[in-house]
Amino acid sequence: MEAVVKNLERTMELLAVSQTETVQRWDKQTLDRAFQWTQYCEHVYTRFHANPTVRDILEKQLQVTNESLRTTFQGYTDITFSDLSQCQHLLLVGLLNNAAVPSSVIKLLFDTRTVGGKSKDATGHCTELIEVKSARKVLSAIYLKRSTSFPGPDVDVIGMTLMEILDTLLSPASGVSKVGLAEKLLDNILQTCGENEIFSGVVAAALLSRKNNKTATTAAAATTTTKMASEGVSLDFILAWLRQHHSLLQHMCSTLPIGLLMDLYQQSVRFRVTYRDMLKQWGSQLEYDLGEGEWVQMYTTDGVSFKTLSDHYRSLLGACPSTKEDVERELTELKVADGDFDVGGLSVWGDLLSELNKV
């Protein structure tokens, strides 16, 4: 029992240290060892939580250690005996809340290869946590604490992380697709963070991670085929989810750099349809102001200006010849539906075509 008490004390110290700048020096070996100790504490809880005598001894030791750590670490939060049942969760969320954790460690947390020398068939240390509420806290902690702008390396890591989690949940190889859980995960993240630039950037980074991760190996054709199928499911899933959250989709299309939207456009057929529909909605919201002599947003605040709309369409025209033909044909059809007037101010689509035809 003395050894158990000592190990428990060391693990509590480890959890406290994980909240400090000391983690800047952590590597894979340190990380694996940390999770092994937290897993040990979970086993201690499982073994002794129903034993009143042993539990009393351990709770008294926790009180003593908490008092000591409170004097050493500013802002330290006490650990109760019940907390031992989720020590890995405490360590994981704590690390992701610590801005001092280097990106190399963040990547290790979601390493899909090996963890602690043992093969993992899902996502690193997060495998056991995906199906519980910590998934929301994990992702929220990552981008709320670590991301400042998009595009950027931190957001790229976050987007890839999100996509890897969705791959795990939606993988056909798992036998049971957890679509409901995946939807709940995204809904909870959205509820926590709101429709801001960071979340829009994370979603875009997740979608674009597929563009940067298309390496196939002939030596493992079956594995590669399964992986690509899972990736395609995740990509379509996010796009379908975005269509159900129209205001977020609109915010994403209006705030992200047009160049990144073009990358998404070229990558996904589904996004092409979604994006073009969004542009048509923006155009239909514009009203001609006779006093100002221009198209403006009069009755809504969630659209874009005529200039911004023109910039989006101009980028589409420059994407590729086939896209240029499709867009010009679509705008012409919209102009004809408006009456096919060539006089300015009567059809936003006619004026948009005139603007785009200017050299």
GROMACS .gro file of C-alpha atoms in nm:
model
  359
    1MET     CA    1   0.000   0.000   0.000
    2GLU     CA    2   0.291   0.232   0.065
    3ALA     CA    3   0.399   0.198  -0.298
    4VAL     CA    4   0.046   0.275  -0.420
    5VAL     CA    5   0.031   0.588  -0.205
    6LYS     CA    6   0.369   0.703  -0.334
    7ASN     CA    7   0.275   0.643  -0.696
    8LEU     CA    8  -0.049   0.829  -0.646
    9GLU     CA    9   0.139   1.126  -0.504
   10ARG     CA   10   0.380   1.128  -0.800
   11THR     CA   11   0.096   1.118  -1.050
   12MET     CA   12  -0.073   1.415  -0.884
   13GLU     CA   13   0.255   1.605  -0.908
   14LEU     CA   14   0.275   1.506  -1.274
   15LEU     CA   15  -0.073   1.646  -1.341
   16ALA     CA   16   0.026   1.971  -1.171
   17VAL     CA   17   0.346   1.995  -1.374
   18SER     CA   18   0.151   1.939  -1.696
   19GLN     CA   19  -0.007   2.281  -1.637
   20THR     CA   20   0.330   2.462  -1.631
   21GLU     CA   21   0.590   2.567  -1.888
   22THR     CA   22   0.788   2.255  -1.806
   23VAL     CA   23   0.593   2.077  -2.080
   24GLN     CA   24   0.795   2.272  -2.336
   25ARG     CA   25   1.065   2.008  -2.282
   26TRP     CA   26   0.835   1.707  -2.311
   27ASP     CA   27   0.889   1.451  -2.585
   28LYS     CA   28   0.713   1.132  -2.691
   29GLN     CA   29   0.872   0.926  -2.414
   30THR     CA   30   0.767   1.176  -2.148
   31LEU     CA   31   0.416   1.194  -2.288
   32ASP     CA   32   0.374   0.817  -2.301
   33ARG     CA   33   0.502   0.782  -1.946
   34ALA     CA   34   0.259   1.050  -1.827
   35PHE     CA   35  -0.037   0.866  -1.975
   36GLN     CA   36   0.085   0.538  -1.831
   37TRP     CA   37   0.086   0.690  -1.482
   38THR     CA   38  -0.261   0.837  -1.523
   39GLN     CA   39  -0.386   0.501  -1.648
   40TYR     CA   40  -0.231   0.346  -1.338
   41CYS     CA   41  -0.438   0.581  -1.119
   42GLU     CA   42  -0.753   0.481  -1.302
   43HIS     CA   43  -0.673   0.117  -1.223
   44VAL     CA   44  -0.622   0.214  -0.857
   45TYR     CA   45  -0.967   0.372  -0.852
   46THR     CA   46  -1.127   0.068  -1.017
   47ARG     CA   47  -0.963  -0.169  -0.774
   48PHE     CA   48  -1.019   0.018  -0.447
   49HIS     CA   49  -1.321   0.248  -0.486
   50ALA     CA   50  -1.547  -0.011  -0.324
   51ASN     CA   51  -1.299  -0.086  -0.042
   52PRO     CA   52  -1.378   0.156   0.245
   53THR     CA   53  -1.055   0.093   0.435
   54VAL     CA   54  -0.818   0.144   0.144
   55ARG     CA   55  -1.024   0.428   0.003
   56ASP     CA   56  -1.003   0.613   0.334
   57ILE     CA   57  -0.623   0.581   0.330
   58LEU     CA   58  -0.598   0.708  -0.026
   59GLU     CA   59  -0.838   0.999   0.032
   60LYS     CA   60  -0.631   1.115   0.329
   61GLN     CA   61  -0.317   1.102   0.116
   62LEU     CA   62  -0.493   1.303  -0.156
   63GLN     CA   63  -0.577   1.574   0.098
   64VAL     CA   64  -0.216   1.596   0.213
   65THR     CA   65  -0.080   1.608  -0.141
   66ASN     CA   66  -0.339   1.865  -0.250
   67GLU     CA   67  -0.235   2.095   0.034
   68SER     CA   68   0.129   2.062  -0.065
   69LEU     CA   69   0.065   2.123  -0.434
   70ARG     CA   70  -0.154   2.426  -0.364
   71THR     CA   71   0.143   2.598  -0.202
   72THR     CA   72   0.373   2.508  -0.491
   73PHE     CA   73   0.159   2.561  -0.801
   74GLN     CA   74  -0.044   2.876  -0.843
   75GLY     CA   75  -0.403   2.809  -0.943
   76TYR     CA   76  -0.377   2.441  -0.860
   77THR     CA   77  -0.710   2.252  -0.857
   78ASP     CA   78  -0.756   1.980  -0.597
   79ILE     CA   79  -0.792   1.622  -0.716
   80THR     CA   80  -1.051   1.405  -0.543
   81PHE     CA   81  -1.065   1.030  -0.523
   82SER     CA   82  -1.345   1.027  -0.781
   83ASP     CA   83  -1.119   1.223  -1.017
   84LEU     CA   84  -0.885   0.925  -1.029
   85SER     CA   85  -1.141   0.748  -1.248
   86GLN     CA   86  -1.071   0.997  -1.529
   87CYS     CA   87  -0.704   1.078  -1.484
   88GLN     CA   88  -0.622   1.036  -1.854
   89HIS     CA   89  -0.899   1.281  -1.939
   90LEU     CA   90  -0.764   1.532  -1.685
   91LEU     CA   91  -0.415   1.506  -1.829
   92LEU     CA   92  -0.533   1.536  -2.189
   93VAL     CA   93  -0.759   1.836  -2.137
   94GLY     CA   94  -0.498   1.996  -1.913
   95LEU     CA   95  -0.231   1.969  -2.179
   96LEU     CA   96  -0.457   2.111  -2.447
   97ASN     CA   97  -0.543   2.404  -2.221
   98ASN     CA   98  -0.176   2.478  -2.162
   99ALA     CA   99  -0.051   2.732  -2.416
  100ALA     CA  100   0.309   2.626  -2.340
  101VAL     CA  101   0.256   2.280  -2.491
  102PRO     CA  102   0.455   2.266  -2.817
  103SER     CA  103   0.286   2.170  -3.142
  104SER     CA  104   0.501   1.855  -3.157
  105VAL     CA  105   0.329   1.726  -2.842
  106ILE     CA  106  -0.014   1.822  -2.973
  107LYS     CA  107   0.055   1.612  -3.282
  108LEU     CA  108   0.168   1.320  -3.066
  109LEU     CA  109  -0.162   1.329  -2.879
  110PHE     CA  110  -0.334   1.236  -3.203
  111ASP     CA  111  -0.064   1.012  -3.349
  112THR     CA  112  -0.235   0.733  -3.545
  113ARG     CA  113   0.067   0.504  -3.546
  114THR     CA  114   0.188   0.386  -3.206
  115VAL     CA  115   0.143   0.502  -2.850
  116GLY     CA  116   0.345   0.368  -2.561
  117GLY     CA  117   0.494   0.099  -2.783
  118LYS     CA  118   0.153  -0.058  -2.846
  119SER     CA  119  -0.029  -0.051  -3.176
  120LYS     CA  120  -0.337   0.170  -3.186
  121ASP     CA  121  -0.615   0.117  -3.440
  122ALA     CA  122  -0.762   0.463  -3.379
  123THR     CA  123  -0.640   0.805  -3.279
  124GLY     CA  124  -0.353   0.806  -3.033
  125HIS     CA  125  -0.419   0.892  -2.671
  126CYS     CA  126  -0.763   1.025  -2.766
  127THR     CA  127  -0.903   0.689  -2.876
  128GLU     CA  128  -1.076   0.615  -2.549
  129LEU     CA  129  -1.200   0.971  -2.511
  130ILE     CA  130  -1.372   1.024  -2.845
  131GLU     CA  131  -1.705   0.880  -2.736
  132VAL     CA  132  -1.739   1.090  -2.420
  133LYS     CA  133  -1.798   1.455  -2.344
  134SER     CA  134  -1.426   1.524  -2.327
  135ALA     CA  135  -1.419   1.530  -2.710
  136ARG     CA  136  -1.594   1.866  -2.708
  137LYS     CA  137  -1.366   1.999  -2.434
  138VAL     CA  138  -1.059   1.871  -2.614
  139LEU     CA  139  -1.127   2.045  -2.943
  140SER     CA  140  -1.263   2.358  -2.779
  141ALA     CA  141  -0.950   2.383  -2.567
  142ILE     CA  142  -0.727   2.342  -2.870
  143TYR     CA  143  -0.853   2.625  -3.081
  144LEU     CA  144  -0.982   2.857  -2.812
  145LYS     CA  145  -0.644   2.858  -2.638
  146ARG     CA  146  -0.402   2.804  -2.923
  147SER     CA  147  -0.541   2.960  -3.241
  148THR     CA  148  -0.523   3.325  -3.331
  149SER     CA  149  -0.557   3.346  -3.706
  150PHE     CA  150  -0.627   3.148  -4.020
  151PRO     CA  151  -0.447   3.032  -4.217
  152GLY     CA  152  -0.179   2.930  -3.968
  153PRO     CA  153   0.011   2.623  -3.845
  154ASP     CA  154  -0.191   2.583  -3.525
  155VAL     CA  155  -0.523   2.589  -3.706
  156ASP     CA  156  -0.388   2.344  -3.963
  157VAL     CA  157  -0.306   2.099  -3.684
  158ILE     CA  158  -0.649   2.152  -3.530
  159GLY     CA  159  -0.828   2.099  -3.860
  160MET     CA  160  -0.635   1.779  -3.924
  161THR     CA  161  -0.713   1.665  -3.570
  162LEU     CA  162  -1.084   1.724  -3.622
  163MET     CA  163  -1.079   1.533  -3.948
  164GLU     CA  164  -0.892   1.241  -3.790
  165ILE     CA  165  -1.151   1.218  -3.514
  166LEU     CA  166  -1.430   1.220  -3.770
  167ASP     CA  167  -1.246   0.954  -3.972
  168THR     CA  168  -1.240   0.735  -3.662
  169LEU     CA  169  -1.609   0.788  -3.589
  170LEU     CA  170  -1.727   0.743  -3.946
  171SER     CA  171  -1.483   0.481  -4.070
  172PRO     CA  172  -1.653   0.193  -4.259
  173ALA     CA  173  -1.377  -0.032  -4.122
  174SER     CA  174  -1.506   0.014  -3.767
  175GLY     CA  175  -1.822  -0.177  -3.857
  176VAL     CA  176  -2.050   0.077  -3.689
  177SER     CA  177  -2.062   0.433  -3.817
  178LYS     CA  178  -2.124   0.680  -3.535
  179VAL     CA  179  -2.289   0.954  -3.742
  180GLY     CA  180  -2.500   1.074  -3.450
  181LEU     CA  181  -2.195   1.113  -3.229
  182ALA     CA  182  -2.007   1.298  -3.503
  183GLU     CA  183  -2.299   1.539  -3.545
  184LYS     CA  184  -2.317   1.594  -3.171
  185LEU     CA  185  -1.944   1.662  -3.160
  186LEU     CA  186  -1.964   1.937  -3.423
  187ASP     CA  187  -2.284   2.078  -3.274
  188ASN     CA  188  -2.123   2.102  -2.930
  189ILE     CA  189  -1.811   2.270  -3.065
  190LEU     CA  190  -2.027   2.522  -3.252
  191GLN     CA  191  -2.235   2.586  -2.941
  192THR     CA  192  -1.922   2.638  -2.733
  193CYS     CA  193  -1.737   2.865  -2.972
  194GLY     CA  194  -1.999   3.037  -3.183
  195GLU     CA  195  -1.974   3.130  -3.549
  196ASN     CA  196  -1.640   3.307  -3.535
  197GLU     CA  197  -1.341   3.327  -3.768
  198ILE     CA  198  -1.149   3.068  -3.570
  199PHE     CA  199  -1.415   2.801  -3.600
  200SER     CA  200  -1.466   2.881  -3.968
  201GLY     CA  201  -1.092   2.847  -4.012
  202VAL     CA  202  -1.086   2.513  -3.832
  203VAL     CA  203  -1.360   2.374  -4.056
  204ALA     CA  204  -1.180   2.498  -4.366
  205ALA     CA  205  -0.850   2.354  -4.242
  206ALA     CA  206  -1.022   2.021  -4.182
  207LEU     CA  207  -1.158   2.016  -4.536
  208LEU     CA  208  -0.828   2.129  -4.687
  209SER     CA  209  -0.635   1.866  -4.492
  210ARG     CA  210  -0.756   1.622  -4.755
  211LYS     CA  211  -0.583   1.825  -5.025
  212ASN     CA  212  -0.252   1.791  -4.843
  213ASN     CA  213  -0.296   1.424  -4.751
  214LYS     CA  214  -0.349   1.235  -5.075
  215THR     CA  215  -0.045   1.006  -5.065
  216ALA     CA  216  -0.128   0.651  -5.168
  217THR     CA  217   0.107   0.358  -5.145
  218THR     CA  218   0.081   0.060  -5.379
  219ALA     CA  219   0.236  -0.164  -5.114
  220ALA     CA  220  -0.074  -0.129  -4.896
  221ALA     CA  221  -0.348  -0.092  -5.152
  222ALA     CA  222  -0.627  -0.239  -4.939
  223THR     CA  223  -0.540  -0.021  -4.639
  224THR     CA  224  -0.511   0.283  -4.862
  225THR     CA  225  -0.850   0.215  -5.022
  226THR     CA  226  -1.018   0.184  -4.682
  227LYS     CA  227  -0.850   0.501  -4.558
  228MET     CA  228  -0.953   0.697  -4.868
  229ALA     CA  229  -1.312   0.575  -4.829
  230SER     CA  230  -1.315   0.695  -4.468
  231GLU     CA  231  -1.168   1.030  -4.568
  232GLY     CA  232  -1.431   1.076  -4.838
  233VAL     CA  233  -1.708   1.002  -4.589
  234SER     CA  234  -1.569   1.259  -4.344
  235LEU     CA  235  -1.537   1.525  -4.613
  236ASP     CA  236  -1.895   1.476  -4.732
  237PHE     CA  237  -2.014   1.463  -4.372
  238ILE     CA  238  -1.871   1.806  -4.285
  239LEU     CA  239  -2.013   1.962  -4.601
  240ALA     CA  240  -2.356   1.813  -4.534
  241TRP     CA  241  -2.337   1.939  -4.175
  242LEU     CA  242  -2.245   2.287  -4.298
  243ARG     CA  243  -2.553   2.298  -4.521
  244GLN     CA  244  -2.764   2.229  -4.212
  245HIS     CA  245  -2.596   2.524  -4.036
  246HIS     CA  246  -2.654   2.786  -4.298
  247SER     CA  247  -2.546   3.088  -4.097
  248LEU     CA  248  -2.211   2.926  -4.020
  249LEU     CA  249  -2.163   2.835  -4.385
  250GLN     CA  250  -2.244   3.192  -4.482
  251HIS     CA  251  -2.002   3.328  -4.223
  252MET     CA  252  -1.732   3.092  -4.348
  253CYS     CA  253  -1.777   3.192  -4.712
  254SER     CA  254  -1.781   3.564  -4.631
  255THR     CA  255  -1.481   3.572  -4.395
  256LEU     CA  256  -1.230   3.322  -4.531
  257PRO     CA  257  -0.978   3.437  -4.794
  258ILE     CA  258  -1.120   3.385  -5.142
  259GLY     CA  259  -0.808   3.192  -5.242
  260LEU     CA  260  -0.883   2.928  -4.979
  261LEU     CA  261  -1.244   2.907  -5.093
  262MET     CA  262  -1.112   2.842  -5.443
  263ASP     CA  263  -0.899   2.557  -5.306
  264LEU     CA  264  -1.211   2.405  -5.150
  265TYR     CA  265  -1.405   2.467  -5.471
  266GLN     CA  266  -1.153   2.276  -5.681
  267GLN     CA  267  -1.129   1.994  -5.427
  268SER     CA  268  -1.496   1.911  -5.370
  269VAL     CA  269  -1.788   1.885  -5.610
  270ARG     CA  270  -2.031   1.918  -5.320
  271PHE     CA  271  -1.866   2.239  -5.205
  272ARG     CA  272  -1.889   2.380  -5.559
  273VAL     CA  273  -2.266   2.344  -5.550
  274THR     CA  274  -2.289   2.482  -5.197
  275TYR     CA  275  -2.064   2.779  -5.274
  276ARG     CA  276  -2.242   2.871  -5.596
  277ASP     CA  277  -2.578   2.855  -5.417
  278MET     CA  278  -2.440   3.090  -5.152
  279LEU     CA  279  -2.326   3.339  -5.416
  280LYS     CA  280  -2.671   3.334  -5.577
  281GLN     CA  281  -2.831   3.397  -5.240
  282TRP     CA  282  -2.604   3.694  -5.176
  283GLY     CA  283  -2.689   3.837  -5.516
  284SER     CA  284  -3.064   3.796  -5.464
  285GLN     CA  285  -3.039   3.991  -5.136
  286LEU     CA  286  -2.901   4.303  -5.306
  287GLU     CA  287  -3.135   4.594  -5.384
  288TYR     CA  288  -3.060   4.886  -5.616
  289ASP     CA  289  -3.035   5.218  -5.435
  290LEU     CA  290  -3.141   5.489  -5.678
  291GLY     CA  291  -2.996   5.761  -5.458
  292GLU     CA  292  -2.656   5.599  -5.436
  293GLY     CA  293  -2.666   5.451  -5.783
  294GLU     CA  294  -2.543   5.110  -5.664
  295TRP     CA  295  -2.651   4.770  -5.537
  296VAL     CA  296  -2.665   4.754  -5.157
  297GLN     CA  297  -2.788   4.537  -4.870
  298MET     CA  298  -3.110   4.703  -4.750
  299TYR     CA  299  -3.303   4.441  -4.557
  300THR     CA  300  -3.040   4.203  -4.426
  301THR     CA  301  -2.707   4.215  -4.246
  302ASP     CA  302  -2.584   3.868  -4.334
  303GLY     CA  303  -2.497   3.931  -4.699
  304VAL     CA  304  -2.206   4.092  -4.882
  305SER     CA  305  -2.154   4.403  -5.090
  306PHE     CA  306  -2.177   4.411  -5.468
  307LYS     CA  307  -1.799   4.457  -5.485
  308THR     CA  308  -1.735   4.154  -5.266
  309LEU     CA  309  -1.978   3.946  -5.469
  310SER     CA  310  -1.798   4.056  -5.785
  311ASP     CA  311  -1.464   3.954  -5.634
  312HIS     CA  312  -1.596   3.606  -5.557
  313TYR     CA  313  -1.731   3.558  -5.907
  314ARG     CA  314  -1.415   3.700  -6.063
  315SER     CA  315  -1.211   3.438  -5.879
  316LEU     CA  316  -1.443   3.167  -6.008
  317LEU     CA  317  -1.397   3.288  -6.365
  318GLY     CA  318  -1.021   3.258  -6.319
  319ALA     CA  319  -1.032   2.911  -6.166
  320CYS     CA  320  -1.033   2.712  -6.491
  321PRO     CA  321  -1.190   2.735  -6.841
  322SER     CA  322  -1.472   2.491  -6.767
  323THR     CA  323  -1.568   2.677  -6.448
  324LYS     CA  324  -1.560   3.006  -6.637
  325GLU     CA  325  -1.804   2.871  -6.894
  326ASP     CA  326  -2.038   2.729  -6.628
  327VAL     CA  327  -2.042   3.050  -6.426
  328GLU     CA  328  -2.099   3.275  -6.727
  329ARG     CA  329  -2.382   3.051  -6.847
  330GLU     CA  330  -2.542   3.052  -6.502
  331LEU     CA  331  -2.520   3.431  -6.470
  332THR     CA  332  -2.666   3.474  -6.817
  333GLU     CA  333  -2.959   3.249  -6.729
  334LEU     CA  334  -3.021   3.450  -6.411
  335LYS     CA  335  -3.010   3.773  -6.611
  336VAL     CA  336  -3.260   3.635  -6.863
  337ALA     CA  337  -3.490   3.528  -6.579
  338ASP     CA  338  -3.481   3.888  -6.455
  339GLY     CA  339  -3.600   4.015  -6.794
  340ASP     CA  340  -3.268   4.021  -6.985
  341PHE     CA  341  -3.231   4.397  -6.945
  342ASP     CA  342  -2.906   4.567  -7.047
  343VAL     CA  343  -2.990   4.883  -6.855
  344GLY     CA  344  -2.800   4.923  -6.528
  345GLY     CA  345  -2.992   4.896  -6.202
  346LEU     CA  346  -3.263   4.658  -6.325
  347SER     CA  347  -3.091   4.324  -6.274
  348VAL     CA  348  -2.809   4.253  -6.030
  349TRP     CA  349  -2.705   3.964  -6.253
  350GLY     CA  350  -2.692   4.180  -6.563
  351ASP     CA  351  -2.485   4.443  -6.380
  352LEU     CA  352  -2.264   4.170  -6.237
  353LEU     CA  353  -2.194   4.034  -6.587
  354SER     CA  354  -2.111   4.385  -6.707
  355GLU     CA  355  -1.875   4.432  -6.414
  356LEU     CA  356  -1.701   4.101  -6.475
  357ASN     CA  357  -1.659   4.177  -6.847
  358LYS     CA  358  -1.467   4.495  -6.773
  359VAL     CA  359  -1.100   4.468  -6.859
   0.00000   0.00000   0.00000
